[in-house]
Amino acid sequence: MWNICLVGFGNVAQGLARILADKRERLAGKYGFEFRITSVVTARRGCLANEQGLDPAMLLEAMERDGGLWGCEGARLIDPLEAIKSAHTDILVETTPTSLVRGEPGLTHIRTALKAKKHVVTSNKGPLVRALSELTALAEGSGVSFRYEGVIMSGTPALNLVRETLAGCDIQHVQGIVNGTTNFILTEMEKGKTYEEALAEAQRLGIAEADPTADVEGWDAAVKACIMAVLFMDATLELEDVERTGITEVTQETIQTALSRGKRIKLVAEVYREKGRVKAMVAPVAVPLVRPLAGIMGAMNAITYTTDHLGDITIVGPGAGRIETGQALLSDLLAIHRIHGAADHPSRSPY
């Protein structure tokens, strides 16, 4: 039985809770994965702890009914670091809001867990872009897993594809559409909308945030490019090293001119080697229509990996969403179960 501590209980963690509530029996029967949510810690929505386990369906009902956990019996303030270090925590699931400046508070949460020899699963890009190499070394030194499938393409397995299926291949070049908001806006502009109209539509549909700066100015894609450079090409790269141009200056003329030349404007994140150095960039690119990335429309994402053994491999899928990112967290939990399953956590992998 795995004891899980949830730090953060927003959309992503609620997506995981929904999956765990719906599939508890299947996860136990097919994978041998049994769990208890022993604590939930949030900054403003209340906290709960019960070493016998908290029902994920109950947590979701409380959020829907009250907008938080304060109405639940036993709700109280809980120090997240104490919950993480507790003997009743085996795995930390860290989903607090992303901070690109310092990576906090997620960075401290993850450091604390790894030092306490707890496994960590996260969808939080901030700690990774600021301290991925350090956190990886901490996990290795403590003999625990540090997993983060959801940081690039949500539940679409962009990282596991490279880690597992492409193991042994050298990744020579990475090109991807890794931000659904900007891809949606560019798709709508191709249909005739202005940038402002397309952005407003994205916000109306909940695809774009009220403040879309991180998306439209390319920061979100730059973070992902930086992480991919470190992971896939062993680069020592900071976020500030990524050349970045957003889509705010893209016009109808830009889009139509590209189409007339057999190309389509896409905000592309690219990682490549130049003169022995790994570089990363994010910019609107005129992609030839014959290339897979040119056909990615709406809020979908895609990455093309250029490898030495297999040539180009492209993976396509949703890059955001509550259930989609919850699935990424689940896949990481199951990976921990497969790798570290022992007498007290028996693994029955179907693979």
Coordinates of C-alpha atoms in Angstrom, one line a residue:
M1 CA 0.0 0.0 0.0
W2 CA 1.5 3.3 -1.1
N3 CA 0.9 6.3 1.1
I4 CA 0.5 9.5 -1.0
C5 CA 0.8 13.1 0.1
L6 CA -0.8 15.7 -2.2
V7 CA 0.7 19.2 -1.9
G8 CA -1.5 21.4 -4.0
F9 CA -5.1 20.5 -4.9
G10 CA -6.0 22.5 -7.9
N11 CA -7.2 21.3 -11.3
V12 CA -4.3 18.9 -11.9
A13 CA -4.4 17.2 -8.6
Q14 CA -8.2 17.0 -8.8
G15 CA -7.8 15.3 -12.2
L16 CA -5.6 12.7 -10.6
A17 CA -8.1 12.3 -7.7
R18 CA -10.9 11.8 -10.2
I19 CA -8.9 9.0 -12.0
L20 CA -7.9 7.4 -8.7
A21 CA -11.5 7.4 -7.5
D22 CA -12.9 6.0 -10.7
K23 CA -10.2 3.3 -11.3
R24 CA -9.1 2.2 -7.8
E25 CA -10.2 -1.4 -8.4
R26 CA -8.8 -1.6 -11.9
L27 CA -5.4 -0.2 -10.7
A28 CA -5.2 -2.8 -7.9
G29 CA -6.4 -5.7 -10.1
K30 CA -4.3 -5.0 -13.2
Y31 CA -1.2 -3.4 -11.8
G32 CA -1.2 -4.4 -8.1
F33 CA -1.2 -0.6 -7.3
E34 CA -2.9 0.1 -4.0
F35 CA -2.8 3.5 -2.4
R36 CA -3.9 5.7 0.5
I37 CA -4.0 9.5 0.2
T38 CA -2.7 10.2 3.7
S39 CA -2.6 14.0 3.4
V40 CA -3.7 16.9 1.3
V41 CA -2.0 20.3 1.8
T42 CA -3.0 23.5 0.2
A43 CA -2.2 27.2 0.8
R44 CA -5.8 28.5 0.7
R45 CA -8.2 25.6 0.3
G46 CA -7.7 23.8 3.5
C47 CA -5.7 20.8 4.6
L48 CA -6.5 17.2 5.7
A49 CA -4.5 14.3 7.0
N50 CA -5.6 10.7 7.9
E51 CA -3.1 7.9 8.1
Q52 CA -5.9 5.5 7.3
G53 CA -6.5 7.3 4.0
L54 CA -8.7 10.0 2.6
D55 CA -11.4 9.0 0.0
P56 CA -10.5 10.9 -3.3
A57 CA -14.2 11.0 -4.2
M58 CA -14.9 12.8 -0.8
L59 CA -12.2 15.3 -1.5
L60 CA -13.7 16.1 -4.9
E61 CA -17.2 16.4 -3.5
A62 CA -15.9 18.9 -0.9
M63 CA -14.2 21.0 -3.6
E64 CA -17.3 21.1 -5.7
R65 CA -19.6 21.8 -2.8
D66 CA -17.5 24.3 -0.8
G67 CA -14.6 25.3 -3.1
G68 CA -12.2 23.9 -0.5
L69 CA -11.6 21.4 2.2
W70 CA -12.3 23.6 5.2
G71 CA -15.8 22.0 5.6
C72 CA -14.4 18.5 6.0
E73 CA -14.2 16.9 9.4
G74 CA -10.6 17.2 10.7
A75 CA -9.6 20.1 8.4
R76 CA -6.8 22.1 9.9
L77 CA -3.6 23.9 9.0
I78 CA -0.8 21.5 8.1
D79 CA 2.9 22.4 7.5
P80 CA 3.6 21.0 4.0
L81 CA 7.2 20.1 5.0
E82 CA 6.0 18.1 8.0
A83 CA 3.5 16.3 5.9
I84 CA 6.1 15.5 3.3
K85 CA 8.6 14.2 5.9
S86 CA 5.9 12.2 7.7
A87 CA 6.3 8.4 8.2
H88 CA 2.9 8.2 6.6
T89 CA 4.2 9.6 3.2
D90 CA 5.9 7.3 0.6
I91 CA 5.2 9.5 -2.4
L92 CA 4.9 13.3 -2.8
V93 CA 2.6 14.5 -5.6
E94 CA 3.6 18.2 -6.0
T95 CA 1.2 20.3 -8.1
T96 CA 1.5 23.8 -6.6
P97 CA 1.4 26.8 -9.0
T98 CA 4.5 27.2 -11.2
S99 CA 7.0 30.0 -10.4
L100 CA 9.6 30.5 -13.1
V101 CA 11.6 33.1 -11.1
R102 CA 12.8 30.9 -8.3
G103 CA 10.7 27.7 -8.6
E104 CA 9.2 28.1 -5.2
P105 CA 7.4 26.8 -3.2
G106 CA 7.6 23.6 -5.3
L107 CA 11.4 23.5 -5.3
T108 CA 11.6 23.4 -1.5
H109 CA 8.8 20.8 -1.3
I110 CA 10.6 18.5 -3.8
R111 CA 14.1 19.0 -2.2
T112 CA 12.6 18.2 1.2
A113 CA 10.9 15.0 -0.1
L114 CA 14.0 13.7 -1.9
K115 CA 16.3 14.4 1.1
A116 CA 13.7 12.5 3.2
K117 CA 13.9 9.5 0.8
K118 CA 10.4 10.0 -0.5
H119 CA 9.5 9.4 -4.2
V120 CA 8.3 12.5 -6.0
V121 CA 5.9 13.0 -8.9
T122 CA 5.2 16.5 -10.2
S123 CA 3.7 18.5 -13.1
N124 CA 5.4 21.7 -11.8
K125 CA 7.8 23.2 -14.4
G126 CA 9.3 25.8 -12.1
P127 CA 11.5 23.5 -10.0
L128 CA 12.7 21.7 -13.0
V129 CA 13.7 24.7 -15.1
R130 CA 15.7 26.1 -12.1
A131 CA 17.2 22.9 -10.5
L132 CA 16.6 19.8 -12.6
S133 CA 20.2 18.5 -12.4
E134 CA 20.4 19.1 -8.7
L135 CA 17.0 17.4 -8.0
T136 CA 18.0 14.4 -10.2
A137 CA 21.2 14.0 -8.3
L138 CA 19.3 14.2 -5.0
A139 CA 16.9 11.5 -6.1
E140 CA 19.8 9.2 -7.2
G141 CA 21.6 9.8 -3.9
S142 CA 18.5 8.9 -1.9
G143 CA 17.6 5.9 -4.0
V144 CA 14.2 7.2 -4.9
S145 CA 12.3 8.1 -8.1
F146 CA 11.8 11.7 -9.3
R147 CA 9.2 11.7 -12.1
Y148 CA 7.7 14.6 -14.1
E149 CA 6.0 13.2 -17.3
G150 CA 3.4 16.0 -17.3
V151 CA 5.7 19.0 -17.6
I152 CA 6.1 18.9 -21.4
M153 CA 2.9 17.6 -23.1
S154 CA 0.6 16.9 -20.2
G155 CA -0.6 13.2 -20.4
T156 CA 0.9 12.7 -23.9
P157 CA 4.0 10.6 -23.1
A158 CA 6.6 13.0 -24.6
L159 CA 9.3 12.1 -22.0
N160 CA 8.5 8.4 -21.6
L161 CA 8.8 7.9 -25.3
V162 CA 12.4 9.0 -25.2
R163 CA 13.2 7.5 -21.8
E164 CA 11.7 4.0 -22.6
T165 CA 10.9 3.4 -26.3
L166 CA 13.8 5.4 -27.8
A167 CA 16.3 4.2 -25.2
G168 CA 19.7 3.8 -26.9
C169 CA 19.0 6.4 -29.6
D170 CA 20.8 9.7 -29.7
I171 CA 18.4 12.6 -29.9
Q172 CA 20.0 14.9 -32.4
H173 CA 17.3 17.5 -32.8
V174 CA 14.0 18.4 -31.2
Q175 CA 11.3 20.5 -32.8
G176 CA 7.9 20.9 -31.2
I177 CA 4.6 22.7 -30.8
V178 CA 4.4 22.6 -27.0
N179 CA 1.9 25.4 -26.2
G180 CA -1.7 24.7 -27.0
T181 CA -2.8 28.3 -26.4
T182 CA -0.6 29.8 -29.1
N183 CA -1.3 27.0 -31.5
F184 CA -5.1 27.6 -31.1
I185 CA -4.6 31.4 -31.7
L186 CA -2.6 30.8 -34.8
T187 CA -5.2 28.3 -36.1
E188 CA -8.0 30.8 -35.5
M189 CA -6.0 33.6 -37.3
E190 CA -5.6 31.3 -40.3
K191 CA -9.4 31.2 -40.4
G192 CA -9.5 35.0 -40.7
K193 CA -9.6 36.3 -37.1
T194 CA -7.2 39.0 -35.9
Y195 CA -4.8 38.2 -33.2
E196 CA -7.0 40.1 -30.7
E197 CA -10.1 38.2 -31.8
A198 CA -8.4 34.8 -31.6
L199 CA -7.0 35.5 -28.2
A200 CA -10.4 36.6 -26.9
E201 CA -11.9 33.3 -28.3
A202 CA -9.2 31.3 -26.6
Q203 CA -9.9 33.0 -23.3
R204 CA -13.7 32.5 -23.7
L205 CA -13.1 28.8 -24.2
G206 CA -10.8 28.6 -21.2
I207 CA -7.8 27.7 -23.4
A208 CA -6.0 30.9 -22.6
E209 CA -5.5 32.5 -19.1
A210 CA -6.9 35.9 -18.3
D211 CA -3.2 37.0 -18.4
P212 CA -1.8 35.1 -21.4
T213 CA 1.7 36.6 -21.2
A214 CA 3.5 33.3 -20.4
D215 CA 1.9 31.7 -23.4
V216 CA 1.8 34.4 -26.1
E217 CA 5.3 35.7 -25.3
G218 CA 6.8 32.3 -25.5
W219 CA 7.8 31.8 -21.9
D220 CA 5.9 28.5 -21.4
A221 CA 7.4 27.0 -24.6
A222 CA 10.9 28.3 -23.6
V223 CA 10.7 26.6 -20.2
K224 CA 9.8 23.3 -22.0
A225 CA 12.7 23.8 -24.5
C226 CA 15.1 24.4 -21.6
I227 CA 13.9 21.2 -19.9
M228 CA 14.2 19.2 -23.1
A229 CA 17.7 20.4 -23.7
V230 CA 18.8 19.3 -20.3
L231 CA 17.0 15.9 -20.5
F232 CA 17.6 14.9 -24.1
M233 CA 21.0 16.5 -24.9
D234 CA 22.7 16.7 -21.4
A235 CA 22.9 20.5 -21.8
T236 CA 23.8 22.9 -19.1
L237 CA 21.2 25.5 -20.0
E238 CA 19.3 28.2 -18.1
L239 CA 15.9 29.6 -19.1
E240 CA 17.6 32.9 -19.9
D241 CA 19.8 31.2 -22.5
V242 CA 16.7 30.3 -24.6
E243 CA 16.2 32.6 -27.6
R244 CA 12.6 33.6 -27.4
T245 CA 10.1 35.3 -29.6
G246 CA 6.3 35.1 -29.0
I247 CA 3.4 35.4 -31.4
T248 CA 2.2 38.9 -30.5
E249 CA 3.7 40.4 -33.7
V250 CA 2.3 37.7 -36.0
T251 CA -0.2 39.3 -38.4
Q252 CA -2.7 38.1 -41.0
E253 CA -0.2 39.1 -43.7
T254 CA 2.5 36.9 -42.0
I255 CA 0.1 33.9 -42.0
Q256 CA -1.2 34.3 -45.5
T257 CA 2.2 34.9 -47.0
A258 CA 3.4 31.7 -45.5
L259 CA 0.4 29.7 -46.8
S260 CA 0.9 31.1 -50.3
R261 CA 4.4 29.6 -50.1
G262 CA 3.3 26.2 -49.0
K263 CA 4.1 26.8 -45.3
R264 CA 2.2 27.4 -42.1
I265 CA 3.2 29.7 -39.2
K266 CA 3.7 27.7 -35.9
L267 CA 5.2 28.7 -32.6
V268 CA 8.0 26.2 -32.5
A269 CA 10.3 25.2 -29.6
E270 CA 13.6 23.8 -31.0
V271 CA 16.6 22.2 -29.4
Y272 CA 19.7 21.6 -31.5
R273 CA 23.5 21.4 -31.6
E274 CA 25.6 24.1 -33.2
K275 CA 29.4 24.1 -33.2
G276 CA 29.4 21.6 -30.4
R277 CA 27.0 23.5 -28.2
V278 CA 23.4 22.8 -27.4
K279 CA 21.1 25.7 -28.1
A280 CA 17.4 26.2 -27.7
M281 CA 15.0 28.7 -29.2
V282 CA 11.3 29.5 -29.4
A283 CA 9.9 31.5 -32.3
P284 CA 7.1 31.7 -34.9
V285 CA 8.4 29.5 -37.8
A286 CA 7.1 29.0 -41.3
V287 CA 6.8 25.2 -41.3
P288 CA 6.5 23.4 -44.7
L289 CA 3.0 21.9 -45.1
V290 CA 4.6 18.5 -45.8
R291 CA 6.1 18.3 -42.3
P292 CA 4.0 16.7 -39.5
L293 CA 4.1 19.8 -37.3
A294 CA 2.3 21.9 -40.0
G295 CA -0.8 19.7 -39.6
I296 CA -1.2 20.3 -35.9
M297 CA -4.2 22.5 -35.4
G298 CA -6.2 23.9 -32.5
A299 CA -4.9 23.4 -29.0
M300 CA -3.1 20.1 -29.9
N301 CA 0.7 19.7 -29.3
A302 CA 3.3 17.6 -31.1
I303 CA 7.1 17.0 -30.9
T304 CA 9.4 15.6 -33.6
Y305 CA 12.5 13.9 -32.4
T306 CA 15.3 13.4 -34.9
T307 CA 17.3 10.3 -33.8
D308 CA 20.3 8.5 -35.1
H309 CA 18.7 5.1 -35.4
L310 CA 15.1 5.8 -36.4
G311 CA 15.2 9.2 -38.2
D312 CA 12.2 11.4 -37.3
I313 CA 9.7 10.3 -34.8
T314 CA 6.6 12.5 -34.1
I315 CA 4.3 12.2 -31.2
V316 CA 1.0 14.1 -31.2
G317 CA -1.6 14.7 -28.4
P318 CA -3.2 17.1 -26.0
G319 CA -0.8 19.3 -24.1
A320 CA -3.1 20.4 -21.3
G321 CA -6.2 19.6 -19.4
R322 CA -7.2 18.4 -15.9
I323 CA -7.7 14.7 -16.7
E324 CA -4.9 14.7 -19.2
T325 CA -2.3 16.0 -16.8
G326 CA -3.8 13.8 -14.1
Q327 CA -3.1 10.9 -16.3
A328 CA 0.6 12.0 -16.5
L329 CA 0.7 11.9 -12.7
L330 CA -0.9 8.5 -12.7
S331 CA 1.6 7.1 -15.2
D332 CA 4.4 8.3 -13.0
L333 CA 2.9 6.7 -9.9
L334 CA 2.6 3.4 -11.8
A335 CA 6.2 3.7 -12.9
I336 CA 7.3 4.1 -9.3
H337 CA 5.3 1.1 -8.4
R338 CA 6.9 -1.0 -11.2
I339 CA 10.4 0.1 -10.3
H340 CA 10.2 0.0 -6.5
G341 CA 7.6 -2.6 -5.9
A342 CA 8.7 -4.9 -3.1
A343 CA 7.1 -7.1 -0.5
D344 CA 5.1 -4.3 1.0
H345 CA 4.2 -2.8 -2.4
P346 CA 3.9 -5.8 -4.8
S347 CA 4.0 -5.0 -8.5
R348 CA 2.1 -6.9 -11.1
S349 CA 3.1 -5.2 -14.3
P350 CA 1.3 -6.4 -17.4
Y351 CA 4.2 -5.4 -19.6

